[in-house]
PDB file of C-alpha atoms in Angstrom:
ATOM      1  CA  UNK R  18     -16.436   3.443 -35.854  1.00  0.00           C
ATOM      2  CA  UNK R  19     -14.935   6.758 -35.620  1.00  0.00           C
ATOM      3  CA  UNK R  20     -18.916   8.077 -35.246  1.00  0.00           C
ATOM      4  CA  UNK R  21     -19.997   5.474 -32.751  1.00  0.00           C
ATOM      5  CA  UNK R  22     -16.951   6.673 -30.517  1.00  0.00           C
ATOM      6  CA  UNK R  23     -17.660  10.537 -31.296  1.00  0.00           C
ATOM      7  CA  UNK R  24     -21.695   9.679 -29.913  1.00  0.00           C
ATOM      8  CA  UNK R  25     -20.443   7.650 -27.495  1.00  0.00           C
ATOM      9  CA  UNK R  26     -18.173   9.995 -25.972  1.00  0.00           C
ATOM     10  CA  UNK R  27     -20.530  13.054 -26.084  1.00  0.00           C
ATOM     11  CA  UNK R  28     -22.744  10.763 -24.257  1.00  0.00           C
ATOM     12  CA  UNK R  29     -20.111   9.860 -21.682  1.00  0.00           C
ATOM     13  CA  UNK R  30     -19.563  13.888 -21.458  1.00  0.00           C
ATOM     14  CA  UNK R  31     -23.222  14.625 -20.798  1.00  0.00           C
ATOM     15  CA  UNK R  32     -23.460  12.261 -18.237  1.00  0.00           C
ATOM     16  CA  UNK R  33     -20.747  13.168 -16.433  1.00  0.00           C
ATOM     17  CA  UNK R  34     -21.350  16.834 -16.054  1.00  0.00           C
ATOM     18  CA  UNK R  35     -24.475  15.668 -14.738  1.00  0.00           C
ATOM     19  CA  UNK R  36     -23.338  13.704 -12.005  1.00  0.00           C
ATOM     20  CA  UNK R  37     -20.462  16.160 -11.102  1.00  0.00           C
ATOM     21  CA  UNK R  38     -22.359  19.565 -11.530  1.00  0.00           C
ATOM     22  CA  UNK R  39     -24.621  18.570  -8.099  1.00  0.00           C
ATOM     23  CA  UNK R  40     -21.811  17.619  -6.110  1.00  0.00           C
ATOM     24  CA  UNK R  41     -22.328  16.009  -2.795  1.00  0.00           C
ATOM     25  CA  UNK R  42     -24.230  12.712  -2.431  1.00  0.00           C
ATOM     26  CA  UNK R  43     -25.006  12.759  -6.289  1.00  0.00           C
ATOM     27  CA  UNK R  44     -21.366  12.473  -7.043  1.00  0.00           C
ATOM     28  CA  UNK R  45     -20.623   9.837  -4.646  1.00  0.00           C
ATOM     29  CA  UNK R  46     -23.092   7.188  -5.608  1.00  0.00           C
ATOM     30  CA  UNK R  47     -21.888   8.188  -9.841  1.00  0.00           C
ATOM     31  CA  UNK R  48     -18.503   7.327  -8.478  1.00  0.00           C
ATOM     32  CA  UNK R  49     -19.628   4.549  -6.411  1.00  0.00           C
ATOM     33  CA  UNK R  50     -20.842   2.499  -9.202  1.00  0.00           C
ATOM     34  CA  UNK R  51     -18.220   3.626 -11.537  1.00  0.00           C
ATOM     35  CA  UNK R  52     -15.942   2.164  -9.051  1.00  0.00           C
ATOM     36  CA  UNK R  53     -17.594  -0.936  -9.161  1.00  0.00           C
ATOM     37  CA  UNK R  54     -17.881  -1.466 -12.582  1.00  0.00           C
ATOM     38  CA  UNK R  55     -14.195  -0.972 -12.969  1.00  0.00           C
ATOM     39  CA  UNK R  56     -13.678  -3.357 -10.026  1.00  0.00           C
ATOM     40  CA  UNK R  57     -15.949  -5.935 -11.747  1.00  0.00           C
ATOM     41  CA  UNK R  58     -13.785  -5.166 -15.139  1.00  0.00           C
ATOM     42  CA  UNK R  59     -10.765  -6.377 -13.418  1.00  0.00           C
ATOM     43  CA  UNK R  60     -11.369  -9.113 -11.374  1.00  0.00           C
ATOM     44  CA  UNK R  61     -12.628 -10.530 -14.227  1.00  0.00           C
ATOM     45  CA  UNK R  62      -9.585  -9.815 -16.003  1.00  0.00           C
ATOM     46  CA  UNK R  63      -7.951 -11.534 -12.723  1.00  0.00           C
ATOM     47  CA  UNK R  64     -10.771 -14.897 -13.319  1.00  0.00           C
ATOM     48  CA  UNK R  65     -11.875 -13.308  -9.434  1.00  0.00           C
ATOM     49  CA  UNK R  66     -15.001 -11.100 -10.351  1.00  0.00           C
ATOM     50  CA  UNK R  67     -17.452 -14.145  -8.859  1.00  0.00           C
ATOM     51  CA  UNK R  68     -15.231 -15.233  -6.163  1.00  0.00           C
ATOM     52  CA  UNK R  69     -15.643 -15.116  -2.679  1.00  0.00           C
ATOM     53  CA  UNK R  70     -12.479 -12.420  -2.435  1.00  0.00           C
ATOM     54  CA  UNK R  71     -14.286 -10.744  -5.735  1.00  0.00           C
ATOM     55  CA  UNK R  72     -17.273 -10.096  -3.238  1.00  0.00           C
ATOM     56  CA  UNK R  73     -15.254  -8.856  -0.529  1.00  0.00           C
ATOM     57  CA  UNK R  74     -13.613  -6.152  -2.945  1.00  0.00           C
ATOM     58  CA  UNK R  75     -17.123  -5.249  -3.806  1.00  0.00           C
ATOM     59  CA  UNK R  76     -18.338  -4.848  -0.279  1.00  0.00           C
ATOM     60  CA  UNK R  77     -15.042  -3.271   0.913  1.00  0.00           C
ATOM     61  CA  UNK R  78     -15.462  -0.829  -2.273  1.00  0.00           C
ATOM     62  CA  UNK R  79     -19.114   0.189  -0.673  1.00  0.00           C
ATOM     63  CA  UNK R  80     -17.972   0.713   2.742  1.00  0.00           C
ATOM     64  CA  UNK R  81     -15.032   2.588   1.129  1.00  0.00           C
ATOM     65  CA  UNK R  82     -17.382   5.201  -0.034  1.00  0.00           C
ATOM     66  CA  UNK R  83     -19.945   4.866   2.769  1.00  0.00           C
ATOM     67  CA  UNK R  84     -16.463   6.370   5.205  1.00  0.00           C
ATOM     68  CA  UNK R  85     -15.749   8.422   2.550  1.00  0.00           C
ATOM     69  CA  UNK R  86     -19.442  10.544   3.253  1.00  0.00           C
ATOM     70  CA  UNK R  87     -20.264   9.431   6.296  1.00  0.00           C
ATOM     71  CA  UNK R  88     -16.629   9.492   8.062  1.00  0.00           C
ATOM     72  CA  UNK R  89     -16.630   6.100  10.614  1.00  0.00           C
ATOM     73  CA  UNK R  90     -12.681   6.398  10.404  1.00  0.00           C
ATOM     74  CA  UNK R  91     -11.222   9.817  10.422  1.00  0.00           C
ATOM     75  CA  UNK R  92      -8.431   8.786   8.067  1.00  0.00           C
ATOM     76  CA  UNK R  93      -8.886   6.636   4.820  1.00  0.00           C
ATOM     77  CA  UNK R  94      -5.913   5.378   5.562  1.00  0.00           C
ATOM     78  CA  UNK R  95      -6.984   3.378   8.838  1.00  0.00           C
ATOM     79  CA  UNK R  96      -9.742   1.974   6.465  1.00  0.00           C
ATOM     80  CA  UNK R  97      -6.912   0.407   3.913  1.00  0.00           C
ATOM     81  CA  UNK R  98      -5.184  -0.954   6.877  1.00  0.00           C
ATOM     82  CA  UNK R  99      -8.163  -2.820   7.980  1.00  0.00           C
ATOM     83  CA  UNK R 100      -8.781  -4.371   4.559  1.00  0.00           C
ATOM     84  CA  UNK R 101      -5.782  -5.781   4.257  1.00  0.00           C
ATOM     85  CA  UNK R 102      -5.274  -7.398   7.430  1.00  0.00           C
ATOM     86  CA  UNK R 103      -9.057  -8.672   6.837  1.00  0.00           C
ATOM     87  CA  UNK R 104      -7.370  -9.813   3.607  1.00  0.00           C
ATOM     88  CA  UNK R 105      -4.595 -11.289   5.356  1.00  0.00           C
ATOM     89  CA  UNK R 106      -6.820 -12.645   7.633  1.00  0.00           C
ATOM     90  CA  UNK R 107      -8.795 -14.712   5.396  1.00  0.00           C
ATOM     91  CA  UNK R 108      -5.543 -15.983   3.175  1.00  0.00           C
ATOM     92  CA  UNK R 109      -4.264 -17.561   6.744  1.00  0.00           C
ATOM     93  CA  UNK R 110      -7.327 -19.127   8.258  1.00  0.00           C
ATOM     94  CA  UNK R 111      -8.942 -20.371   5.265  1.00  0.00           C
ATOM     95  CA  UNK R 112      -5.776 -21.585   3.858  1.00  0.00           C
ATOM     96  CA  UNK R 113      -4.945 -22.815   1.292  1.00  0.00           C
ATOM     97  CA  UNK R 114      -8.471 -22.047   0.660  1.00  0.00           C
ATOM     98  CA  UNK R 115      -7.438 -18.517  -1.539  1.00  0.00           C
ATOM     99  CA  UNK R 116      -4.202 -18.098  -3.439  1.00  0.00           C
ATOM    100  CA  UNK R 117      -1.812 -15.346  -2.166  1.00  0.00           C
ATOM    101  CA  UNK R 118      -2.671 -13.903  -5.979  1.00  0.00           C
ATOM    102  CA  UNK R 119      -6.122 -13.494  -5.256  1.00  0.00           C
ATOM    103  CA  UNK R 120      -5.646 -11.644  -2.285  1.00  0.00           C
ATOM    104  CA  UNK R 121      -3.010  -9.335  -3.922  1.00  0.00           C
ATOM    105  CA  UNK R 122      -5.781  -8.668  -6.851  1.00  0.00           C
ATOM    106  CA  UNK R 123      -8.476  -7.840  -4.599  1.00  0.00           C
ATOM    107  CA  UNK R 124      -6.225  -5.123  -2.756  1.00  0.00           C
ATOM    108  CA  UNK R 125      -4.639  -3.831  -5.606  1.00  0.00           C
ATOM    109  CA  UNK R 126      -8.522  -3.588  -7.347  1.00  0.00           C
ATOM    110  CA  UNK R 127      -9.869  -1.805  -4.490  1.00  0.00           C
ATOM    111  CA  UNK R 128      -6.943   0.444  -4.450  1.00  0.00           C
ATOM    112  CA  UNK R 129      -5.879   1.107  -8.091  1.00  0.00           C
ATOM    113  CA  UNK R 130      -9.944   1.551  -8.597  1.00  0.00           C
ATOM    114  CA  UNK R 131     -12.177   2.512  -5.950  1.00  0.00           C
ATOM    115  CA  UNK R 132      -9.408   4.889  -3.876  1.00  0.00           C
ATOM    116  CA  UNK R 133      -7.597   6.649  -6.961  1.00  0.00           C
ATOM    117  CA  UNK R 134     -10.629   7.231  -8.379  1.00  0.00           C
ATOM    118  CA  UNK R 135     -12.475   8.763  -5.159  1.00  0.00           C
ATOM    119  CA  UNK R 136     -10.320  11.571  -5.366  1.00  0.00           C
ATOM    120  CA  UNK R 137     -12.380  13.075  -8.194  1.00  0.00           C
ATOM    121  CA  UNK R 138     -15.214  12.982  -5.107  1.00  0.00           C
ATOM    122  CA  UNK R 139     -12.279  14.639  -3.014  1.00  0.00           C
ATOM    123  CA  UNK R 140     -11.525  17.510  -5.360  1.00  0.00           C
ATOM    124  CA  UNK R 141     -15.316  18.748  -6.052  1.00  0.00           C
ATOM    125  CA  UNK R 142     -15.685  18.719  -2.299  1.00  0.00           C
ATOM    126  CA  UNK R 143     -12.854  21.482  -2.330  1.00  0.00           C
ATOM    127  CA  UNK R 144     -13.514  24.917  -2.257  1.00  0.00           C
ATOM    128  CA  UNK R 145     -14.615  25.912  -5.921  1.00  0.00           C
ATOM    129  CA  UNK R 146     -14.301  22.328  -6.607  1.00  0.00           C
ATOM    130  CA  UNK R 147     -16.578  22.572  -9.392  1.00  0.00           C
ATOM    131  CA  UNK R 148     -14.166  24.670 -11.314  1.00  0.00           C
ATOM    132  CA  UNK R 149     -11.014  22.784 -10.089  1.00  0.00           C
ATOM    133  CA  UNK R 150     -12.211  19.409 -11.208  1.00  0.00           C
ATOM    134  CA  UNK R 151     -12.582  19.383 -14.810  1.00  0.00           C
ATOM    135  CA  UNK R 152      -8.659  19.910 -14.722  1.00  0.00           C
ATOM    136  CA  UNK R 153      -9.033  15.854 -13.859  1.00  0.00           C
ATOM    137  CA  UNK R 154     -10.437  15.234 -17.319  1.00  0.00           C
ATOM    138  CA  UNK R 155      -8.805  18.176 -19.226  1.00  0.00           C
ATOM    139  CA  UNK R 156      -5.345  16.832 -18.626  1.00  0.00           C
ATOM    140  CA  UNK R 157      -6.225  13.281 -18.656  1.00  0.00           C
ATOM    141  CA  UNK R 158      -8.440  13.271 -21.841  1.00  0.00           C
ATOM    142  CA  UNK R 159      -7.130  16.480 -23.066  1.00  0.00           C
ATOM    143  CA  UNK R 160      -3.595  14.853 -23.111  1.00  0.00           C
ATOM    144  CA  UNK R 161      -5.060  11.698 -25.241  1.00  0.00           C
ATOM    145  CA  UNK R 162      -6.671  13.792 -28.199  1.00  0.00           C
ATOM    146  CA  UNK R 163      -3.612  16.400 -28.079  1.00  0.00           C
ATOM    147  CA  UNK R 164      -1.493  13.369 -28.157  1.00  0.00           C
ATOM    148  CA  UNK R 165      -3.321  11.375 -31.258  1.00  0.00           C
ATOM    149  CA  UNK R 166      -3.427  14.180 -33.018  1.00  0.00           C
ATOM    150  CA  UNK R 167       0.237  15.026 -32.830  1.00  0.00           C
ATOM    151  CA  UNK R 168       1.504  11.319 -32.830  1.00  0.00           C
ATOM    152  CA  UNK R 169      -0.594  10.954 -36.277  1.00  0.00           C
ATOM    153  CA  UNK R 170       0.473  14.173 -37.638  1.00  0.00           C
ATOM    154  CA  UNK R 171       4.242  14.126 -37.181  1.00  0.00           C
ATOM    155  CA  UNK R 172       5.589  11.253 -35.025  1.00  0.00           C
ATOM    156  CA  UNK R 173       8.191   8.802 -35.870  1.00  0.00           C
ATOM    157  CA  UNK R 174       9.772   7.291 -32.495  1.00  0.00           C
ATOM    158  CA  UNK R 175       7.989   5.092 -30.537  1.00  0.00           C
ATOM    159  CA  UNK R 176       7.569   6.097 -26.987  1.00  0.00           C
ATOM    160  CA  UNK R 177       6.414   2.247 -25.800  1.00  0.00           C
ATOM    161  CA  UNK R 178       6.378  -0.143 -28.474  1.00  0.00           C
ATOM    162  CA  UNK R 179       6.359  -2.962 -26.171  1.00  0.00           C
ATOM    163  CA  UNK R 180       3.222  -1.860 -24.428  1.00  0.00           C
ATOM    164  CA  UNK R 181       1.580   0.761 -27.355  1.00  0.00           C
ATOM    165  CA  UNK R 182       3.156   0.426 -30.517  1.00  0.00           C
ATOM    166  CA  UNK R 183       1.436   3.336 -31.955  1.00  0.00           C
ATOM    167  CA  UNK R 184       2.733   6.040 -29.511  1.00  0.00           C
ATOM    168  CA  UNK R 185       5.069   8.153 -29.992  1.00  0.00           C
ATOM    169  CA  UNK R 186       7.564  10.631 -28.113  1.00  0.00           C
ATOM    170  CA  UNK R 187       6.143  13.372 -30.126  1.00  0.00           C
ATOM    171  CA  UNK R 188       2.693  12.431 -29.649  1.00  0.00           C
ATOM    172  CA  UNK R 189       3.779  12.087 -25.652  1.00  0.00           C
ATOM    173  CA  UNK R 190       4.821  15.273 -26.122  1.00  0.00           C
ATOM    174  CA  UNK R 191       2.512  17.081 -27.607  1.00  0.00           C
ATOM    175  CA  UNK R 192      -0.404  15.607 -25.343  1.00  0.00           C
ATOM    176  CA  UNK R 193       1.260  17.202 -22.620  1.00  0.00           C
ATOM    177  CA  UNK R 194       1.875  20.798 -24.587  1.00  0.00           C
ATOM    178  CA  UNK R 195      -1.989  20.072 -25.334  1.00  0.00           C
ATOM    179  CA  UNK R 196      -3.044  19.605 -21.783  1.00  0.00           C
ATOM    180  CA  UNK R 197      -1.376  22.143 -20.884  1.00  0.00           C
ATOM    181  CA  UNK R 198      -3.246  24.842 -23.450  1.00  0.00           C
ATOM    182  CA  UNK R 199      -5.949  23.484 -22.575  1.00  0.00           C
ATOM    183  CA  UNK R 200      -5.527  24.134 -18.727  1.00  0.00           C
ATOM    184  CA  UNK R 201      -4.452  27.587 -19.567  1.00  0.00           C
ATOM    185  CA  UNK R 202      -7.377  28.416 -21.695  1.00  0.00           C
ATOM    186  CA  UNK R 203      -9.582  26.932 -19.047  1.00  0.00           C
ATOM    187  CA  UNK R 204      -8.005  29.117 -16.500  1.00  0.00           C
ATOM    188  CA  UNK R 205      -8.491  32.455 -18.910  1.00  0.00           C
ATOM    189  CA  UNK R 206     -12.230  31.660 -19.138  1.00  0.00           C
ATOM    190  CA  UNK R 207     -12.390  31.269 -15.649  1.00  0.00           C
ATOM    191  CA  UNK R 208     -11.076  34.442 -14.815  1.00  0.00           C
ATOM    192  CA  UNK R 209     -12.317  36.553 -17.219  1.00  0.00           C
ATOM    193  CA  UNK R 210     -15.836  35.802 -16.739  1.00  0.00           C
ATOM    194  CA  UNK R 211     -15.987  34.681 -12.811  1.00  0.00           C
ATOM    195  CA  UNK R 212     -13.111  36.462 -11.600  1.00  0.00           C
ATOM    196  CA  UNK R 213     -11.335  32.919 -10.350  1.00  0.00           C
ATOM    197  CA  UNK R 214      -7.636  33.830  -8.899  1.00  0.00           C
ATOM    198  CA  UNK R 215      -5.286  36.363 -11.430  1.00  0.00           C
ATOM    199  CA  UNK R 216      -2.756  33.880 -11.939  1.00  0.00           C
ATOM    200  CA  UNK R 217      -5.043  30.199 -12.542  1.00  0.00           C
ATOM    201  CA  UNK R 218      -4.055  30.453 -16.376  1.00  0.00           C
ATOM    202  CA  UNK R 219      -0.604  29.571 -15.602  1.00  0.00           C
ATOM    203  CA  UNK R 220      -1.450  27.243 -12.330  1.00  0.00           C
ATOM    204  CA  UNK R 221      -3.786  25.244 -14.329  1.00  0.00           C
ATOM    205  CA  UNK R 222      -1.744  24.977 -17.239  1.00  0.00           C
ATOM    206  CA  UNK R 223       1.322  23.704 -14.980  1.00  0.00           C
ATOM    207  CA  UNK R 224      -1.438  21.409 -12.957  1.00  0.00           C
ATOM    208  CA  UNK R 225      -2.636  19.851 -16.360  1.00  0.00           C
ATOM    209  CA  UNK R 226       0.622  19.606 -17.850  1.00  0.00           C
ATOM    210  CA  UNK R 227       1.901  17.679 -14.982  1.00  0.00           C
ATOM    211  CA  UNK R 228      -1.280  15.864 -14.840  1.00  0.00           C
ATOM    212  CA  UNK R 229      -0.968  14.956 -18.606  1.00  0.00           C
ATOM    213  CA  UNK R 230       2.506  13.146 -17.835  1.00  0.00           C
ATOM    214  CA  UNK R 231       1.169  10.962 -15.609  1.00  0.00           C
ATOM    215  CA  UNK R 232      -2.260  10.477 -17.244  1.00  0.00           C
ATOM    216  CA  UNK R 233      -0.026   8.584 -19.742  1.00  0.00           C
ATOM    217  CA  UNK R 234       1.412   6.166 -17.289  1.00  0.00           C
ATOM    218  CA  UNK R 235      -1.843   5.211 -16.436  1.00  0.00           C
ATOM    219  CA  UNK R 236      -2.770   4.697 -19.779  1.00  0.00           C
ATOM    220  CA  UNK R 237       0.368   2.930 -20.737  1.00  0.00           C
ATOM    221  CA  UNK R 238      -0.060   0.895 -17.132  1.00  0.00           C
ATOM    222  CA  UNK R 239      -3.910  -0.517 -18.294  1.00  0.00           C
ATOM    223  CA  UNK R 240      -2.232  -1.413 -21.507  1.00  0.00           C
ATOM    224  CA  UNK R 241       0.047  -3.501 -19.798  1.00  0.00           C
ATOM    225  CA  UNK R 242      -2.358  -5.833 -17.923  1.00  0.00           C
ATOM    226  CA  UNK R 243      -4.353  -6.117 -20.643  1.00  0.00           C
ATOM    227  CA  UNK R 244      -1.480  -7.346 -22.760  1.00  0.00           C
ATOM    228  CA  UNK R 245      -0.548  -9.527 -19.802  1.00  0.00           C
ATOM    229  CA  UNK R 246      -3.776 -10.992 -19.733  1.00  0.00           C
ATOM    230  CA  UNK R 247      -4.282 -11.593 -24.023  1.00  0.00           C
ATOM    231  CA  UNK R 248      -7.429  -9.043 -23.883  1.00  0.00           C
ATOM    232  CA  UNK R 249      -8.244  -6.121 -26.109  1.00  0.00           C
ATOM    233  CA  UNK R 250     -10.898  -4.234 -24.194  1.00  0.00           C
ATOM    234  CA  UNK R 251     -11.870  -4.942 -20.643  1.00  0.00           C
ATOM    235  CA  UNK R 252     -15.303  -4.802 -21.736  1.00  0.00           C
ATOM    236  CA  UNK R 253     -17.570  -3.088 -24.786  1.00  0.00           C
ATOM    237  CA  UNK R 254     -19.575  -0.998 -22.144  1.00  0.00           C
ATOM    238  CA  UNK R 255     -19.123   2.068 -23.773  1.00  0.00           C
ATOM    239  CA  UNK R 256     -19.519   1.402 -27.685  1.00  0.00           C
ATOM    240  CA  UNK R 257     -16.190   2.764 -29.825  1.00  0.00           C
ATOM    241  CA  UNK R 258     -14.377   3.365 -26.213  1.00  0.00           C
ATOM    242  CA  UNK R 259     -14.651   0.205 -24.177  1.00  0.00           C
ATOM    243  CA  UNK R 260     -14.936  -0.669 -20.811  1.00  0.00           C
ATOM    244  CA  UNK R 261     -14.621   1.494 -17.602  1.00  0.00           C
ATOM    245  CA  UNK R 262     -11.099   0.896 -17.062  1.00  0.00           C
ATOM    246  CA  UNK R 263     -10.314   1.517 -20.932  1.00  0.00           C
ATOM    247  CA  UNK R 264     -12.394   4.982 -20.610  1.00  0.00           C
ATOM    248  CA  UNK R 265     -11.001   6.142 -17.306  1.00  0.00           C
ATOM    249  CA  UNK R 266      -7.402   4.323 -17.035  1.00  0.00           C
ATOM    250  CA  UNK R 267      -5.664   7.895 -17.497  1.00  0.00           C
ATOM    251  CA  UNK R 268      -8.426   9.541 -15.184  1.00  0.00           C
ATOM    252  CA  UNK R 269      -7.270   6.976 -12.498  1.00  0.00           C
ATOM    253  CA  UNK R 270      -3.789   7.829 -12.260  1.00  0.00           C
ATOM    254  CA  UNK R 271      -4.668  11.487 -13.031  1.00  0.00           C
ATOM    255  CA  UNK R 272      -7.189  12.162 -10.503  1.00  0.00           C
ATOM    256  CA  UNK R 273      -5.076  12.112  -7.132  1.00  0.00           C
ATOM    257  CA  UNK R 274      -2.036  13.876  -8.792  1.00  0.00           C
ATOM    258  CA  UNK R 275      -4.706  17.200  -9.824  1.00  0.00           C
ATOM    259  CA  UNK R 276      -5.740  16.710  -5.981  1.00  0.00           C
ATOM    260  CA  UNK R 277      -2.558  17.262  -4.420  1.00  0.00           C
ATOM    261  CA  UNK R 278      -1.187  19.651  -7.457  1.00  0.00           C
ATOM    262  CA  UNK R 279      -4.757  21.954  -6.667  1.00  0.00           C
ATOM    263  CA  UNK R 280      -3.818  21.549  -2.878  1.00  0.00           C
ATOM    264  CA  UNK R 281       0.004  22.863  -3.607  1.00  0.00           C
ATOM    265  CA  UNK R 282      -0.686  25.804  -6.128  1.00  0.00           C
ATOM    266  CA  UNK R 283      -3.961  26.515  -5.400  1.00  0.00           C
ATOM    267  CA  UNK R 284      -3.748  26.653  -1.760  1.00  0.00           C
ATOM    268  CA  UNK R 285      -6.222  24.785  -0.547  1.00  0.00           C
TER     269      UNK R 285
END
């Protein structure tokens, strides 16, 4: 098992410096399909992922990203809006043709998928976005090794035993500390062999460590809607790891926080 997930995750790795090294178009269509197989994950999770409102999330989730390089709306924003009063729309003319549930679900999968996750798209379109990106998947899967490794080693009180029974505070906190290192090693390379910004050892390491916190929320928050829903995995896409969402559920949350955190020290 443990050399399944170790293939399968060097596998994952390769593949995604190869759709994030290019940048640009390349980037959006990996993302674009990421996003919907991680929509399809959980409307299927929410009995929706054939539905007529399943489609719509799917075709709102390709225009989504079609505005998102092309720019129809000037704000993503005025984008959302429109999808949910098109939501709305369809829960009061076809009523009671689709349950207020289902129309919650499908905004809440387009959202919690296809938007957080866009904002990895977001920050390699920064300047030296190709540098500032990894810091998505340094603090989000940094912070899950860093904190395995520490809950295993030494910890003894559970951070959600309710939702993870095999977390710990100590493994909480040392997936943060980890993150953190990380981002601060990271941020030495950078400099000493490109010259990138005196001070990014300590910026990254704050951006990751911050990142790291909330990475774990997202983790903790997929856990929870699994458990809700009597499931394990979401799917066994990714052998030893998975589905999408069981892979990238930190990286969700994560992603949009290392956006605005880049934005704020960085100054973008």
């Amino acid at each position: 098992m443990f050399i399944k997930r170790l293939l399968s995750g060097a596998v994952l790795l390769g593949a995604l410096i190869g759709v994030i090294f290019p940048g640009g178009l390349v980037t959006l269509c990996a993302l674009t399909i990421l996003s919907l197989m991680g929509l399809y994950e959980l409307y299927r999770v929410f009995d929706m992922h054939k539905s007529i409102v399943g489609i719509f999330g799917y075709l709102c989730t390709l225009l989504f990203y079609a505005n998102l390089y092309l720019g129809f709306f000037a704000k993503d924003r005025v984008f959302v809006i429109i999808f949910l009063m098109l939501s709305l729309f369809a829960y009061v003319f076809r009523y009671p043709g689709f349950k207020i549930g289902q129309i919650a679900g499908t905004f809440f999968g387009l959202f919690y998928v296809a938007i957080m996750l866009s904002f990895i798209f977001l920050i390699r379109d920064l300047n030296n976005g190709l540098y500032i990106v990894w810091l998505v998947f340094l603090s989000s899967w940094g912070c899950d090794t860093s904190a395995y490794c520490v809950g295993m080693l030494i910890g003894k009180h559970k951070f959600a035993p309710l939702l993870s029974p095999k977390k710990s505070m100590e493994g909480a906190i040392g997936g943060v500390l980890g993150a953190a290192l990380l981002g601060a090693l990271y941020g030495e390379v950078l400099f000493r062999l490109f010259g990138f910004g005196q001070n990014c050892a300590f910026e990254f390491a704050i951006i990751c460590g911050v990142g790291a916190f909330f990475s774990q929320l997202g983790d903790l928050a997929a856990s929870g809607i699994k458990r809700d829903y009597g499931i394990k995995d979401y799917s066994n896409l990714i052998p030893g790891h998975g589905g999408v969402l069981d892979r990238f559920d930190s990286v969700i949350i994560t992603a949009p926080m290392i956006y605005y955190l880049a934005m704020y020290f960085l100054e973008l």
